[in-house]
Coordinates of C-alpha atoms and ligand atoms in Angstrom, one line a residue:
M103 CA 120.6 129.5 71.2
A104 CA 119.1 129.1 74.5
V105 CA 115.4 127.9 74.5
Q106 CA 113.2 130.3 76.3
M107 CA 111.0 128.9 79.2
N108 CA 107.5 130.2 79.8
T109 CA 107.9 129.0 83.5
D110 CA 110.1 126.9 85.7
V111 CA 107.3 124.5 87.0
A112 CA 104.2 123.9 84.8
I113 CA 101.4 122.1 86.7
I114 CA 98.5 120.4 84.9
G115 CA 95.3 120.8 86.9
G116 CA 94.0 123.4 89.4
G117 CA 92.8 120.9 92.2
P118 CA 94.2 120.6 95.6
A119 CA 97.3 118.8 94.2
G120 CA 98.0 121.3 91.5
M121 CA 97.5 124.4 93.7
A122 CA 99.5 123.1 96.4
T123 CA 102.5 122.3 94.1
A124 CA 102.3 125.6 92.6
L125 CA 102.2 127.2 96.3
A126 CA 105.0 125.0 97.6
C127 CA 107.3 125.6 94.6
T128 CA 106.8 129.4 94.9
V129 CA 108.0 129.0 98.5
A130 CA 111.1 127.1 97.0
G131 CA 112.0 129.7 94.8
H132 CA 110.6 128.7 91.5
R133 CA 108.3 130.3 88.8
V134 CA 105.1 128.4 88.5
K135 CA 102.2 128.1 86.1
I136 CA 99.1 126.0 86.6
L137 CA 97.1 125.2 83.5
E138 CA 93.5 124.3 84.4
R139 CA 91.0 123.4 81.6
A140 CA 87.8 124.6 83.6
G141 CA 86.8 128.2 83.6
E142 CA 87.5 128.5 87.3
A143 CA 89.2 126.5 90.1
R144 CA 86.3 125.1 91.6
P145 CA 85.8 122.0 93.7
A146 CA 83.5 119.3 92.5
G147 CA 82.2 118.5 96.0
N148 CA 81.6 120.1 99.4
I149 CA 82.3 117.6 102.1
L150 CA 86.0 117.4 103.4
N151 CA 88.2 116.4 106.2
L152 CA 91.8 117.0 106.6
W153 CA 94.5 115.2 108.8
P154 CA 97.4 116.9 110.4
P155 CA 100.1 116.4 107.5
A156 CA 97.9 118.5 105.2
I157 CA 97.5 121.1 107.7
H158 CA 101.1 121.4 108.3
A159 CA 101.8 121.4 104.4
L160 CA 99.1 124.2 103.9
S161 CA 100.5 126.3 106.6
S162 CA 104.2 125.8 105.2
M163 CA 102.8 126.9 101.8
G164 CA 101.6 130.2 103.3
V165 CA 97.9 129.2 103.4
D166 CA 95.9 130.6 106.3
V167 CA 94.8 127.6 108.1
T168 CA 93.4 129.5 111.1
S169 CA 89.8 128.1 112.0
L170 CA 90.0 126.4 108.6
G171 CA 87.9 123.5 110.0
A172 CA 86.2 122.1 113.2
P173 CA 88.5 119.7 115.3
C174 CA 86.7 116.3 115.3
L175 CA 87.2 113.6 117.8
T176 CA 86.4 110.6 115.5
T177 CA 84.9 107.3 116.6
F178 CA 83.7 104.2 114.7
R179 CA 80.4 102.7 116.0
N180 CA 77.9 100.2 114.9
A181 CA 74.5 101.5 114.0
K182 CA 73.2 101.3 117.6
G183 CA 76.0 103.6 118.8
K184 CA 78.2 100.9 120.3
L185 CA 81.8 102.2 120.3
R186 CA 84.1 100.1 118.1
A187 CA 87.1 102.3 117.9
T188 CA 88.4 105.7 118.7
V189 CA 90.7 107.4 116.3
N190 CA 93.7 108.2 118.6
L191 CA 95.8 111.4 117.6
P192 CA 98.3 112.5 120.3
Q193 CA 97.1 115.6 122.1
K194 CA 100.2 117.4 121.1
I195 CA 99.4 116.9 117.5
I196 CA 95.8 118.1 118.1
D197 CA 97.1 121.2 119.8
E198 CA 99.9 122.0 117.2
Y199 CA 97.9 121.4 114.0
H200 CA 94.6 123.4 114.5
G201 CA 92.7 120.5 115.9
G202 CA 94.3 117.5 114.3
F203 CA 91.7 115.8 112.1
I204 CA 89.2 118.7 110.8
G205 CA 85.8 119.0 109.2
L206 CA 85.5 121.7 106.6
L207 CA 83.9 122.6 103.3
R208 CA 85.9 122.2 100.2
P209 CA 85.3 125.6 98.6
D210 CA 86.7 127.3 101.8
L211 CA 89.9 125.4 101.3
Y212 CA 90.0 126.3 97.6
R213 CA 89.4 129.9 98.3
R214 CA 92.3 130.0 100.9
M215 CA 94.7 128.3 98.6
L216 CA 93.7 130.5 95.7
K217 CA 94.2 133.6 97.9
A218 CA 97.9 132.3 98.7
L219 CA 98.9 131.8 95.0
P220 CA 101.1 134.5 93.3
A221 CA 99.0 136.6 90.9
D222 CA 98.8 134.9 87.3
A223 CA 99.9 131.6 88.7
I224 CA 96.9 130.0 87.1
E225 CA 95.7 130.1 83.6
L226 CA 92.1 128.9 83.4
N227 CA 90.3 127.6 80.1
S228 CA 93.7 125.9 79.4
S229 CA 93.3 122.3 78.4
V230 CA 96.5 120.3 77.8
E231 CA 96.5 117.8 75.2
S232 CA 99.8 116.3 75.4
T233 CA 103.5 116.8 76.6
V234 CA 106.9 116.1 75.3
D235 CA 110.0 115.8 77.5
H236 CA 112.8 117.2 75.1
G237 CA 115.6 116.3 77.8
D238 CA 116.3 119.9 79.0
H239 CA 112.8 121.0 79.1
V240 CA 109.1 119.8 78.7
E241 CA 106.9 121.2 75.8
I242 CA 103.3 121.3 76.8
K243 CA 100.7 121.4 73.9
L244 CA 97.3 122.8 74.6
Q245 CA 94.0 122.8 72.8
G246 CA 93.9 125.4 70.1
G247 CA 97.4 124.8 68.9
R248 CA 99.3 126.9 71.6
S249 CA 102.3 125.4 73.2
M250 CA 104.3 126.2 76.3
R251 CA 107.7 125.3 77.8
A252 CA 108.8 124.5 81.2
R253 CA 111.7 123.1 83.1
V254 CA 109.6 120.7 85.1
L255 CA 106.0 119.4 84.7
I256 CA 103.8 118.1 87.3
G257 CA 100.6 116.0 86.1
A258 CA 98.1 116.9 88.8
D259 CA 95.3 116.3 86.5
G260 CA 93.2 113.9 88.5
I261 CA 91.9 110.4 88.3
G262 CA 91.6 110.3 84.3
S263 CA 95.1 111.7 84.3
M264 CA 96.4 112.3 80.7
V265 CA 100.0 112.7 82.0
R266 CA 99.8 109.3 83.8
S267 CA 98.7 107.5 80.6
E268 CA 101.7 109.2 78.7
L269 CA 104.1 108.2 81.0
W270 CA 102.8 104.8 82.3
G271 CA 100.2 103.6 79.6
S272 CA 96.7 103.0 80.3
T273 CA 95.6 102.0 83.9
P274 CA 92.0 101.5 84.1
R275 CA 90.0 102.7 86.9
R276 CA 89.1 100.3 89.7
N277 CA 85.4 100.5 90.4
H278 CA 84.6 99.7 94.0
N279 CA 80.9 99.3 93.3
L280 CA 80.1 101.5 96.0
H281 CA 78.5 105.0 96.0
I282 CA 78.4 107.8 98.5
I283 CA 75.6 110.4 99.1
G284 CA 76.5 113.4 101.3
G285 CA 75.6 117.0 102.2
F286 CA 75.8 119.5 104.9
S287 CA 73.8 121.9 106.9
F288 CA 74.2 124.8 109.4
A289 CA 70.7 124.3 110.7
E290 CA 70.3 123.4 114.6
V291 CA 70.0 119.7 114.7
P292 CA 69.0 118.3 118.3
G293 CA 71.4 115.6 119.4
L294 CA 74.5 116.3 117.2
I295 CA 77.5 116.6 119.4
P296 CA 79.9 119.5 118.2
N297 CA 83.7 118.6 117.6
E298 CA 82.7 115.0 116.8
C299 CA 82.9 112.9 113.7
V300 CA 81.0 109.8 114.2
I301 CA 81.4 107.0 111.6
S302 CA 78.8 104.3 111.9
H303 CA 78.0 101.0 110.2
N304 CA 75.1 98.9 110.1
R305 CA 75.2 95.4 108.2
Y306 CA 75.7 97.1 104.7
V307 CA 75.7 100.9 105.2
Q308 CA 77.9 103.4 106.4
G309 CA 76.2 106.6 108.0
T310 CA 78.6 109.3 109.1
Y311 CA 78.4 112.8 110.5
S312 CA 81.3 115.3 111.0
T313 CA 81.3 118.7 112.6
I314 CA 82.4 121.4 110.1
L315 CA 83.5 125.1 110.6
S316 CA 83.0 127.5 107.8
N317 CA 83.7 131.3 107.9
G318 CA 83.2 131.0 111.7
R319 CA 79.7 129.0 111.4
V320 CA 79.5 125.6 113.0
G321 CA 77.7 123.1 111.2
F322 CA 77.6 119.2 110.2
Q323 CA 78.4 117.3 107.1
W324 CA 77.1 113.8 106.5
W325 CA 77.5 110.9 104.1
V326 CA 75.9 107.4 103.7
L327 CA 77.8 104.8 101.7
Q328 CA 76.5 101.5 100.3
A329 CA 77.3 98.9 97.6
W330 CA 76.0 100.1 94.3
T331 CA 77.0 98.8 90.9
D332 CA 77.9 101.0 88.1
E333 CA 75.4 99.7 85.9
K334 CA 72.7 100.7 88.2
P335 CA 71.1 104.1 87.5
A336 CA 71.6 106.8 90.3
P337 CA 68.6 106.9 92.8
E338 CA 66.2 109.7 91.5
D339 CA 65.6 111.2 94.9
L340 CA 68.9 111.6 96.8
R341 CA 67.3 112.8 100.0
A342 CA 64.6 110.0 100.0
H343 CA 67.4 107.5 99.3
A344 CA 69.8 108.9 101.9
L345 CA 66.9 108.8 104.3
S346 CA 66.2 105.1 103.7
L347 CA 69.8 104.2 104.3
A348 CA 69.9 106.4 107.6
D349 CA 66.9 104.5 108.9
G350 CA 67.7 102.6 112.0
F351 CA 71.1 104.5 112.8
E352 CA 71.2 105.7 116.4
G353 CA 71.2 109.5 116.9
S354 CA 70.5 112.4 114.6
L355 CA 71.7 111.3 111.1
S356 CA 68.2 111.3 109.7
A357 CA 67.4 114.7 111.3
L358 CA 70.4 116.2 109.7
I359 CA 69.6 114.8 106.2
K360 CA 66.2 116.2 106.7
A361 CA 67.6 119.5 107.4
T362 CA 69.8 119.7 104.3
A363 CA 69.0 122.0 101.7
D364 CA 68.1 120.4 98.1
D365 CA 71.2 122.0 96.5
A366 CA 73.7 120.6 99.2
F367 CA 73.1 116.8 98.1
Q368 CA 75.7 115.2 96.2
R369 CA 76.5 111.8 94.9
W370 CA 79.7 110.1 93.7
P371 CA 80.4 106.5 92.5
I372 CA 83.7 105.4 94.2
R373 CA 86.7 104.6 92.1
D374 CA 90.5 104.5 92.4
H375 CA 93.5 103.3 90.5
I376 CA 95.4 100.1 91.5
P377 CA 98.7 101.9 92.8
I378 CA 101.6 101.9 90.2
P379 CA 105.1 101.7 91.6
H380 CA 106.6 104.7 89.6
W381 CA 105.3 108.1 89.1
S382 CA 108.5 110.0 87.7
K383 CA 110.1 110.0 84.4
G384 CA 112.9 112.6 83.5
R385 CA 111.6 116.0 84.0
I386 CA 107.8 114.9 84.5
T387 CA 106.0 113.5 87.6
L388 CA 102.6 113.0 88.9
A389 CA 100.8 114.5 92.0
G390 CA 97.4 113.9 93.7
D391 CA 94.7 111.6 92.3
A392 CA 96.9 111.3 89.0
A393 CA 99.2 109.5 91.2
H394 CA 97.1 107.7 93.9
A395 CA 93.4 108.2 93.4
T396 CA 91.8 106.7 96.6
S397 CA 88.5 106.0 98.0
P398 CA 86.9 108.5 100.5
Y399 CA 87.2 105.8 103.1
A400 CA 90.6 107.1 103.7
A401 CA 89.3 110.7 104.0
Y402 CA 92.8 111.4 102.8
G403 CA 92.9 111.8 99.0
A404 CA 93.1 115.6 99.1
G405 CA 95.4 115.6 102.0
M406 CA 97.8 113.2 100.2
S407 CA 97.5 115.5 97.2
I408 CA 98.5 118.6 99.3
C409 CA 101.4 116.9 100.9
D410 CA 102.6 115.8 97.4
G411 CA 103.0 119.3 96.4
Y412 CA 105.0 119.9 99.7
F413 CA 107.3 117.0 99.1
I414 CA 107.9 118.1 95.3
A415 CA 108.9 121.6 96.2
Q416 CA 111.1 120.3 99.2
R417 CA 113.0 118.1 96.7
L418 CA 113.3 121.0 94.1
H419 CA 114.4 123.5 96.6
K420 CA 118.0 124.7 95.6
V421 CA 117.9 122.5 92.5
D422 CA 119.3 124.1 89.4
L423 CA 116.4 123.2 87.0
T424 CA 118.7 123.3 83.8
D425 CA 120.4 120.3 85.3
T426 CA 118.5 117.5 84.0
E427 CA 120.3 114.8 86.2
A428 CA 119.6 116.9 89.3
V429 CA 115.9 117.5 88.4
T430 CA 115.4 113.7 87.5
R431 CA 117.2 112.7 90.7
A432 CA 114.8 115.1 92.6
L433 CA 111.5 113.9 91.3
K434 CA 112.8 110.3 92.0
E435 CA 113.2 111.1 95.5
Y436 CA 109.9 112.6 95.9
E437 CA 108.4 109.5 94.4
A438 CA 110.6 107.5 96.8
L439 CA 109.2 109.3 99.9
R440 CA 105.5 109.0 98.9
V441 CA 104.9 105.9 96.9
Q442 CA 104.7 103.4 99.9
H443 CA 102.7 105.7 102.0
T444 CA 100.2 106.6 99.4
T445 CA 99.9 102.9 98.3
D446 CA 99.1 101.7 101.9
Q447 CA 96.3 104.2 102.1
V448 CA 94.9 103.5 98.8
Q449 CA 94.8 99.6 99.5
G450 CA 93.6 100.3 103.1
A451 CA 90.8 102.3 101.9
H452 CA 90.0 99.8 99.4
F453 CA 89.9 96.9 101.9
L454 CA 87.8 99.0 104.3
G455 CA 85.0 99.3 101.5
R456 CA 85.0 95.7 100.9
L457 CA 85.0 94.7 104.6
F458 CA 82.0 96.9 105.4
H459 CA 80.1 96.6 102.1
H460 CA 80.9 93.6 100.1
V461 CA 80.9 90.7 102.6
P462 CA 78.0 88.4 101.8
F463 CA 75.7 87.3 104.6
P464 CA 75.9 85.2 106.9
F465 CA 79.6 86.1 107.1
T466 CA 78.5 89.7 108.0
L467 CA 77.4 88.2 111.3
F468 CA 80.9 87.0 112.1
R469 CA 82.4 90.3 110.9
D470 CA 80.2 92.3 113.0
A471 CA 81.0 90.3 116.0
V472 CA 84.6 90.7 115.5
L473 CA 84.2 94.6 115.1
D474 CA 81.9 94.7 118.1
Y475 CA 83.8 92.5 120.5
T476 CA 87.5 92.4 119.5
P477 CA 90.1 95.2 119.3
F478 CA 90.5 94.6 115.6
L479 CA 89.1 98.0 114.4
Q480 CA 90.7 99.8 117.3
Q481 CA 93.9 98.5 116.3
Q482 CA 93.6 99.1 112.6
A483 CA 91.5 102.2 112.2
G484 CA 91.8 103.7 115.6
D485 CA 95.6 103.4 116.2
K486 CA 97.7 102.0 113.3
N487 CA 96.2 104.2 110.5
P488 CA 96.5 107.4 112.3
A489 CA 99.9 106.6 113.8
E490 CA 101.1 106.0 110.1
I491 CA 99.5 109.4 109.1
V492 CA 100.9 111.2 111.9
E493 CA 104.4 109.7 111.2
Q494 CA 104.4 111.6 108.0
L495 CA 104.8 114.8 110.0
D496 CA 108.4 113.3 110.7
V497 CA 109.2 112.6 107.3
M498 CA 108.0 115.9 106.3
G499 CA 110.2 117.9 108.5
P500 CA 109.9 121.5 109.6
G501 CA 109.1 123.1 106.3
I502 CA 109.6 123.3 102.4
T503 CA 113.1 124.9 102.6
Q504 CA 114.3 122.9 105.5
G505 CA 113.9 119.3 104.3
Ligands
FAD295 C1 82.9 112.0 98.0 C2 84.4 112.2 98.4 C3 84.6 112.6 99.5 C4 86.0 112.7 99.8 N1 86.5 113.1 100.9 C5 87.8 113.3 101.2 C6 88.2 113.8 102.6 O1 87.4 113.9 103.4 N2 89.6 114.2 102.7 C7 90.4 114.2 101.7 O2 91.5 114.4 102.0 N3 90.0 113.8 100.5 C8 88.7 113.3 100.2 N4 88.3 113.0 98.9 C9 89.4 112.8 97.9 C10 89.6 114.2 97.2 O3 88.5 114.8 96.7 C11 90.6 113.9 96.0 O4 91.6 113.0 96.3 C12 91.3 115.4 95.6 O5 90.2 116.1 95.0 C13 92.2 115.1 94.5 O6 92.9 116.3 94.1 P1 93.6 116.5 92.7 O7 94.0 118.0 92.6 O8 94.6 115.4 92.7 O9 92.5 116.3 91.5 P2 91.3 116.9 91.1 O10 90.6 117.4 92.3 O11 90.5 116.0 90.3 O12 91.8 118.0 90.2 C14 92.3 117.8 88.9 C15 92.2 119.1 88.1 O13 92.8 119.0 86.8 C16 92.1 119.4 85.9 N5 92.5 118.8 84.5 C17 92.3 117.4 84.2 N6 92.8 117.2 82.9 C18 93.2 118.4 82.4 C19 94.0 118.7 81.3 N7 94.2 117.8 80.4 N8 94.3 119.9 81.1 C20 94.2 121.1 82.1 N9 93.4 120.8 83.4 C21 93.1 119.3 83.4 C22 90.6 119.2 86.2 O14 89.7 120.1 85.7 C23 90.7 119.4 87.8 O15 90.4 120.7 88.2 C24 87.2 112.6 98.7 C25 86.6 112.4 97.3 C26 85.2 112.1 97.3 C27 84.8 111.7 95.8

């Protein structure tokens, strides 16, 4: 007797990777179900920037990206304001993808993605405990003794992914010994330039602000980032600590921090995973941070997660999900399209964290002279990295059903 499926594609995790996979697989013609352990699909943070591939992926999935964020011309500077690099995106890309690199608030993205999801696509308070690939389907065991069956399973369960451990064994988190404190404000702060993202570094600290757009309102998000070991307790007063780090930075960073409401401050220790060469096994694969957790230095973890969903659906489009060989091949193709690009981003972001925050004195003097007076940063962060990201648009093709 044929085994009854609860859905075609089951997705563990209702973050950007999970929602994107569900949206894209719906476009590809498959039934989807997201299993999310939390009581609501809610982001853990506020600040966010997105690159053009994520914007392309979102609009291909039916998400309204009109005025989702503020277009940002992005520059790297030293703390005195000296220009070190300009992030070069072709004007054609900026025009085509709603501003190119955009600044937004994470809850706005979640709202728009949730709105585009089919009714009943997400099951909240559903914590998955284990999965078994039975060859022709995957069994998903949930807390409370319930189980579900699906033809394909996507582990979009974040950096602590249970699915990743099941498939590939334990891969410890890589601690960057960095922390980031950030926030946002819609207050009028003199000196902040709209449609800019300014990433500045002094000898040990990154201090950044980026324009945001939220429900038609223009504001600014900011963050400060420094070396901070895991053993050290978090600073008690985030505002005071952020202000001490912003001290000496040219411009209005300190004023923006002062204008930030108490409940808009957040702090994260920075961690990732050393990239792994394979994600897919049989009818199961990984997406998002479960596959390639990355430091915010890339400003691309959510973007890559959204693109994962796009590529999974593109590969599964027109695939007969009862055909185990075809499903396995499609998931391997997805992995082949994604592993190198995401690995480069993860390692690049890890390198930048080390370069800016873990170089010992007096080598910092040499580093800063190189950054101030040679084209090194322009070549790496201004030209090469954005070009690699934009190249992804070609790999993506015009849409989910046209790959
Ligand atoms: C400070 C900071 C700034 C960042 N800035 C940017 C940026 O500017 N641009 C950018 O693109 N990215 C940025 N990122 C990265 C981005 O936030 C992540 O890459 C992204 O959220 C990953 O999405 P995800 O869906 O893979 O995982 P998550 O968002 O972690 O979602 C995983 C979901 O799975 C659920 N889950 C886990 N286990 C289970 C289970 N067993 N059963 C059911 N549900 C489960 C969790 O509850 C969670 O909802 C930043 C990250 C940080 C920390």
